[in-house]
Coordinates of C-alpha atoms and ligand atoms in Angstrom, one line a residue:
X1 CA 49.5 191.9 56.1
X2 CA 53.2 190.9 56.4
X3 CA 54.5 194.2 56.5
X4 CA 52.4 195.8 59.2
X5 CA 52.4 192.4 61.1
X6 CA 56.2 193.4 61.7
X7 CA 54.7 196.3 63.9
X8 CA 52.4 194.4 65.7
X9 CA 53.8 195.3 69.4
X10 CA 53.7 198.9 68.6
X11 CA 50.4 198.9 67.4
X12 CA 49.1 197.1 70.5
X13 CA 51.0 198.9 73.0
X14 CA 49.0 202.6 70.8
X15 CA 45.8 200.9 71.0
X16 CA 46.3 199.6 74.7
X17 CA 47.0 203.2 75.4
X18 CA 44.1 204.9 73.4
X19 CA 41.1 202.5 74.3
X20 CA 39.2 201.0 76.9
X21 CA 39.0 197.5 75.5
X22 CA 37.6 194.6 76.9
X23 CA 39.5 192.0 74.5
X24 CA 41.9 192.3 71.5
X25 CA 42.0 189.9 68.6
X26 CA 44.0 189.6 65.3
X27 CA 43.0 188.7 61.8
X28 CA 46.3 187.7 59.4
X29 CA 45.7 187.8 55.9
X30 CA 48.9 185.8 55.4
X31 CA 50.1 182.5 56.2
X32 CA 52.7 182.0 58.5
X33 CA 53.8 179.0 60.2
X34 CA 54.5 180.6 63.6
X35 CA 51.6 182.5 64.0
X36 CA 48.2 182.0 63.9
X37 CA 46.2 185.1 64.6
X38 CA 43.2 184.9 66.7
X39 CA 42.9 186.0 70.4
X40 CA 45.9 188.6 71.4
X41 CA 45.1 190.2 75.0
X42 CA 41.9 190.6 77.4
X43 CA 39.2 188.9 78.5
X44 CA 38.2 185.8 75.8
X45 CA 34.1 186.6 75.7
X46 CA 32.1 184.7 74.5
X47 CA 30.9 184.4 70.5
X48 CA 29.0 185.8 69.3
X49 CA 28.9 188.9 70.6
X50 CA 26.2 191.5 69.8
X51 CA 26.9 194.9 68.3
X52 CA 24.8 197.5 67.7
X53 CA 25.1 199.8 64.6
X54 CA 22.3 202.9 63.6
X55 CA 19.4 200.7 66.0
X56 CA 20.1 197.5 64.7
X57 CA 21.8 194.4 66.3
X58 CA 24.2 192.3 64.9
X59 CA 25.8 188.9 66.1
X60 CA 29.8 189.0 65.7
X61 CA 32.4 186.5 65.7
X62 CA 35.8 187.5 66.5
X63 CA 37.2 183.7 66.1
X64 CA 35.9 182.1 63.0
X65 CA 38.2 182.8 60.5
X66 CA 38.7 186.6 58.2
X67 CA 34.5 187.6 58.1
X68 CA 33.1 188.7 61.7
X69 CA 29.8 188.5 60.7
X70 CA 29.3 191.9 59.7
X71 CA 31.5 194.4 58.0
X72 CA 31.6 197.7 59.5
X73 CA 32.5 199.5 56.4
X74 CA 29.1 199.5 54.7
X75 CA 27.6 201.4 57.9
X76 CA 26.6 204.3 55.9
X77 CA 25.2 202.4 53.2
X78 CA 22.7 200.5 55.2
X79 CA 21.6 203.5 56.9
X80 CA 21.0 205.0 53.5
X81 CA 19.0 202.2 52.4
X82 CA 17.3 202.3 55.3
X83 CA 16.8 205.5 55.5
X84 CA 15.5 206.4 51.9
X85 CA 15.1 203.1 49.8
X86 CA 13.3 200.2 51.5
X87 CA 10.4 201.8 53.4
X88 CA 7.4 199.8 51.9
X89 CA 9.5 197.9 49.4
X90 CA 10.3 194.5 48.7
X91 CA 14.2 194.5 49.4
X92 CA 16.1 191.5 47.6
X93 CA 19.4 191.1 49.4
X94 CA 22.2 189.3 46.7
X95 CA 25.1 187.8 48.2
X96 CA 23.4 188.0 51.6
X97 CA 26.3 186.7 53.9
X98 CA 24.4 187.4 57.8
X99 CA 21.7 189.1 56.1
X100 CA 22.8 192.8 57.2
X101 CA 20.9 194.8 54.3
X102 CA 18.2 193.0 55.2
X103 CA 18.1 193.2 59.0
X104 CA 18.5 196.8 58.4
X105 CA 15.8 196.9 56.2
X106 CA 12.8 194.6 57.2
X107 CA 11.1 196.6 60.2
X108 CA 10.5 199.4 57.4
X109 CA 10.3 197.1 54.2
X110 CA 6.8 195.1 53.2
X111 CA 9.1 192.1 52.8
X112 CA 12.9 190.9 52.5
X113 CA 14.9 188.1 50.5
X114 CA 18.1 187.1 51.5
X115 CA 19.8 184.7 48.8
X116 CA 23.7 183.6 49.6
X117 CA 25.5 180.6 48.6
X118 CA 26.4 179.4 51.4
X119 CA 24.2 176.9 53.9
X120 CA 25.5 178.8 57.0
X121 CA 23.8 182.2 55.8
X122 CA 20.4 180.9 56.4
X123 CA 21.4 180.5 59.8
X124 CA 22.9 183.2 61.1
X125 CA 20.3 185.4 58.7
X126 CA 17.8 184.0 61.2
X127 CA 19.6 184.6 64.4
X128 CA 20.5 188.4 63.0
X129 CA 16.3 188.7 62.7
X130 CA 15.7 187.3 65.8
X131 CA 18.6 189.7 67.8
X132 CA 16.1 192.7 66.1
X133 CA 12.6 190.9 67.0
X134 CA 11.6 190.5 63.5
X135 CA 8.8 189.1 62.3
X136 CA 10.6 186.4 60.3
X137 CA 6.8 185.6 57.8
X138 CA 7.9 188.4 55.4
X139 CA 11.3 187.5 55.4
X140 CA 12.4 185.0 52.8
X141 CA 16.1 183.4 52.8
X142 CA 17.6 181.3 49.8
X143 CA 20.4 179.3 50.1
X144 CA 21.1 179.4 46.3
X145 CA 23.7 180.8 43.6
X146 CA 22.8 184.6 42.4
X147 CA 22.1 183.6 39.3
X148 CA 20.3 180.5 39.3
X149 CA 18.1 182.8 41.7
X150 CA 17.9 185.4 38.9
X151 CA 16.2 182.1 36.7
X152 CA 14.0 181.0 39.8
X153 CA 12.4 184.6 40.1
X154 CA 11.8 184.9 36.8
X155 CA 10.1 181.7 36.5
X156 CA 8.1 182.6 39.1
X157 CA 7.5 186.5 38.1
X158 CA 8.9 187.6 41.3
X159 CA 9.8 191.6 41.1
X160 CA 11.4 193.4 43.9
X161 CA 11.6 197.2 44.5
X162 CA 15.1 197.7 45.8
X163 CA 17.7 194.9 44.9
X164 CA 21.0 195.1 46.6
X165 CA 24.0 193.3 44.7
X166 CA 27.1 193.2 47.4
X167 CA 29.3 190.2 45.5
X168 CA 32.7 189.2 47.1
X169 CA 35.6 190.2 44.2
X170 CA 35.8 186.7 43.4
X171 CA 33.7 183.7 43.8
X172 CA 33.7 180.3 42.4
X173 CA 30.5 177.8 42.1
X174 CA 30.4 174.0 40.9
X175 CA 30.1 175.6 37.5
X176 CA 31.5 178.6 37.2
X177 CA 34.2 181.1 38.3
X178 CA 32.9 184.5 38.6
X179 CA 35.0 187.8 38.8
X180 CA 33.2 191.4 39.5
X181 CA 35.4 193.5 37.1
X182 CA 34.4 190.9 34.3
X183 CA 30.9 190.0 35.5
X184 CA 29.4 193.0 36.8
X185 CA 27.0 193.4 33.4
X186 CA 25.7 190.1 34.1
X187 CA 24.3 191.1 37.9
X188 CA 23.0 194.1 36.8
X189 CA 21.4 193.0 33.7
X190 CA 19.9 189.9 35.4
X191 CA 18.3 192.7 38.1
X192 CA 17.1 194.1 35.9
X193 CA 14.9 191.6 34.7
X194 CA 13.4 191.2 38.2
X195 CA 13.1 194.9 39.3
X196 CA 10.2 196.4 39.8
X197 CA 8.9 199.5 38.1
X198 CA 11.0 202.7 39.4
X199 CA 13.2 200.4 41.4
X200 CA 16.8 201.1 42.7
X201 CA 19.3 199.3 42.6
X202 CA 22.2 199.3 45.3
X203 CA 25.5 198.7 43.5
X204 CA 28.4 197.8 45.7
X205 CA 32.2 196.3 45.0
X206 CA 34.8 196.2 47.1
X207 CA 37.5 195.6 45.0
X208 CA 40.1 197.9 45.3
X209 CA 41.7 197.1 41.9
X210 CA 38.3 198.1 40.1
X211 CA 38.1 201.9 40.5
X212 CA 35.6 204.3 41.1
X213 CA 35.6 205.5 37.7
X214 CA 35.6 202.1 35.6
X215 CA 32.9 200.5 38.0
X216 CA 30.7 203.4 36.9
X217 CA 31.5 203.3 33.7
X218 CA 30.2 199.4 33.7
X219 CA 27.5 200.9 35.7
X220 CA 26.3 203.3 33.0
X221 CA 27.1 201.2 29.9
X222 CA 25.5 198.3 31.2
X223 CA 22.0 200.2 31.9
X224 CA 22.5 202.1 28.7
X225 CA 22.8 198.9 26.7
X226 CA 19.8 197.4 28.1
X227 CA 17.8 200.8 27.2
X228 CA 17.2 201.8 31.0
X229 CA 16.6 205.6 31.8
X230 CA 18.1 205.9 35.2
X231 CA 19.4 208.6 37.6
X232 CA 22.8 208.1 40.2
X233 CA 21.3 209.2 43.0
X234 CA 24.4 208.6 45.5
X235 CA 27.7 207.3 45.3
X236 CA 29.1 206.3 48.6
X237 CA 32.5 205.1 49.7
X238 CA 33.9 204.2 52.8
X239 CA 33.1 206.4 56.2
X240 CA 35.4 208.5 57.4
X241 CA 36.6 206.7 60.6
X242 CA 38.3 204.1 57.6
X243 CA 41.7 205.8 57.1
X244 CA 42.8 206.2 53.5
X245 CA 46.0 207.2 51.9
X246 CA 45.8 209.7 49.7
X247 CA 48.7 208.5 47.4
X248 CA 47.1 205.2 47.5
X249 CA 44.0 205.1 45.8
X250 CA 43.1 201.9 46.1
X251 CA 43.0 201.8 49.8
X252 CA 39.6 203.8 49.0
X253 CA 38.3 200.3 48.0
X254 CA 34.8 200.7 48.8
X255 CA 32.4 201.8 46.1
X256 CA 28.3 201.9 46.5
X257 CA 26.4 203.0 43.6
X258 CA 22.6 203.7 44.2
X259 CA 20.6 203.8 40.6
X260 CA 17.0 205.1 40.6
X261 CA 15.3 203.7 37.6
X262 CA 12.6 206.0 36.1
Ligands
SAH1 N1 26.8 191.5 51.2 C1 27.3 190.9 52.4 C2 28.7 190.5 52.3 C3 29.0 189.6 51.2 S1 30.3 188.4 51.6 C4 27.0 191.9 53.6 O1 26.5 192.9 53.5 O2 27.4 191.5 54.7 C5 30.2 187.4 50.1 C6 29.1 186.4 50.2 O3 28.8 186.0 48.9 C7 29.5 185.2 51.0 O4 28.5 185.0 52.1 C8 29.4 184.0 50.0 O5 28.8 182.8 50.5 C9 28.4 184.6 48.9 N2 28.5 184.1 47.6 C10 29.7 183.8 46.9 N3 29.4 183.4 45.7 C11 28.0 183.4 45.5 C12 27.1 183.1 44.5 N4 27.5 182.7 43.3 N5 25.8 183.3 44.7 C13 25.3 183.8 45.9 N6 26.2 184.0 47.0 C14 27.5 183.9 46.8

């Protein structure tokens, strides 16, 4: 941001002293017009690079604008899916970006489908796969808007077991503009409609202006409303190694709500 950028020298010079780094890059979420962001200090590798994260790879680039490719701050919520909700299940992946919920999830699940917006995400979905040797027959990527995809499944009778829903705050289509604290009802109910039996559903936002308490509450009404009898089994937020302020609340932006339908 513009205030911290102020600090930037200090900040390098503390990280410079505290780690062993091979390279150092920025990311400014402001415009300036005499800086750019990008590559600070180092050795320039490479992109992407590969990281690994709980046994899975993940391709990363430093230099292609805000998104790396993966963002570190859902680490504990893929290894909870992994780890307790896609064994054996079919795992739809909504808003799919690299694919990361489902490159976590497919050597365990009977099948993954990946569906994101974007034409790149097919792409680098594939490449993320291939980094983890998996087979890529059970995996199934759509380049497609959530909720024409909610239509195509239905058409088709498609059910899945475990559907994630990971949405950027907003997002705009040729149609539509679409905002999670107005349009979180509409994901969920249109899940609904394709869940399986005793599926789960993996809620996420990371909208710092919608809080813990009214996502929930959105959350509950929403599966209320549509008659659903459901359990919260977890509620996860950001790992620990992500500082917080405690008289800042919203710098706890990261909400995961995991909902066991009965
Ligand atoms: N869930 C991802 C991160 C999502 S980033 C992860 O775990 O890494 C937001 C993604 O939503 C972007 O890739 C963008 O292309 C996609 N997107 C935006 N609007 C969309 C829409 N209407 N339907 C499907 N994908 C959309």
């Amino acid at each position: 941001s513009k205030g911290i950028y102020k600090f930037k020298y200090l900040i390098l010079q503390a990280i410079q002293n505290v780690f062993q780094y091979t390279s150092i890059f920025e990311k400014m979420r402001f415009k300036d017009t005499d800086f750019e962001g990008g590559f600070v200090t180092g050795e320039a590798p490479e992109f992407p690079i590969v990281i690994e994260e709980n046994f899975a790879f993940y391709n990363v680039n430093l230099n292609d604008g805000l998104m790396t490719g993966i963002f570190l701050d859902q680490k504990e919520v893929r290894k909870k899916l992994r780890d307790q909700f896609a064994s054996n299940n079919k795992v739809l992946n909504l808003f799919s970006y690299t694919g990361a919920f489902s490159v976590i999830s497919a050597p365990i699940a009977e099948q993954t489908t990946s569906v994101d917006l974007a034409n790149r995400s097919r792409s680098l979905t594939e490449e993320n796969f291939g980094l983890n040797s998996i087979d890529p027959k059970p995996q199934y990527i759509y380049v497609m808007d959530t909720f024409d995809f909610y239509s195509y499944a239905e058409r088709h009778q498609l059910l899945y077991d475990t559907i994630v829903i990971d949405p950027p705050s907003f997002a705009r289509n040729k149609k539509k503009t679409f905002s999670v604290m107005k349009d979180y009802d509409k994901l969920i109910d249109g899940a609904l409609n394709i869940l399986a039996p005793q599926g789960t559903l993996l809620l996420c936002t990371n909208n710092s202006a919608y809080s813990l308490k009214s996502f929930k509450n959105t959350v509950k009404k929403t599966l209320e409303d549509a008659d659903v009898d459901y359990d919260i089994v977890e509620v996860m937020g950001l790992p620990k190694d992500f500082k917080t302020h405690p008289h800042y609340k919203p710098s706890k932006y990261l909400k995961a709500i995991f909902v066991q339908v009965k």
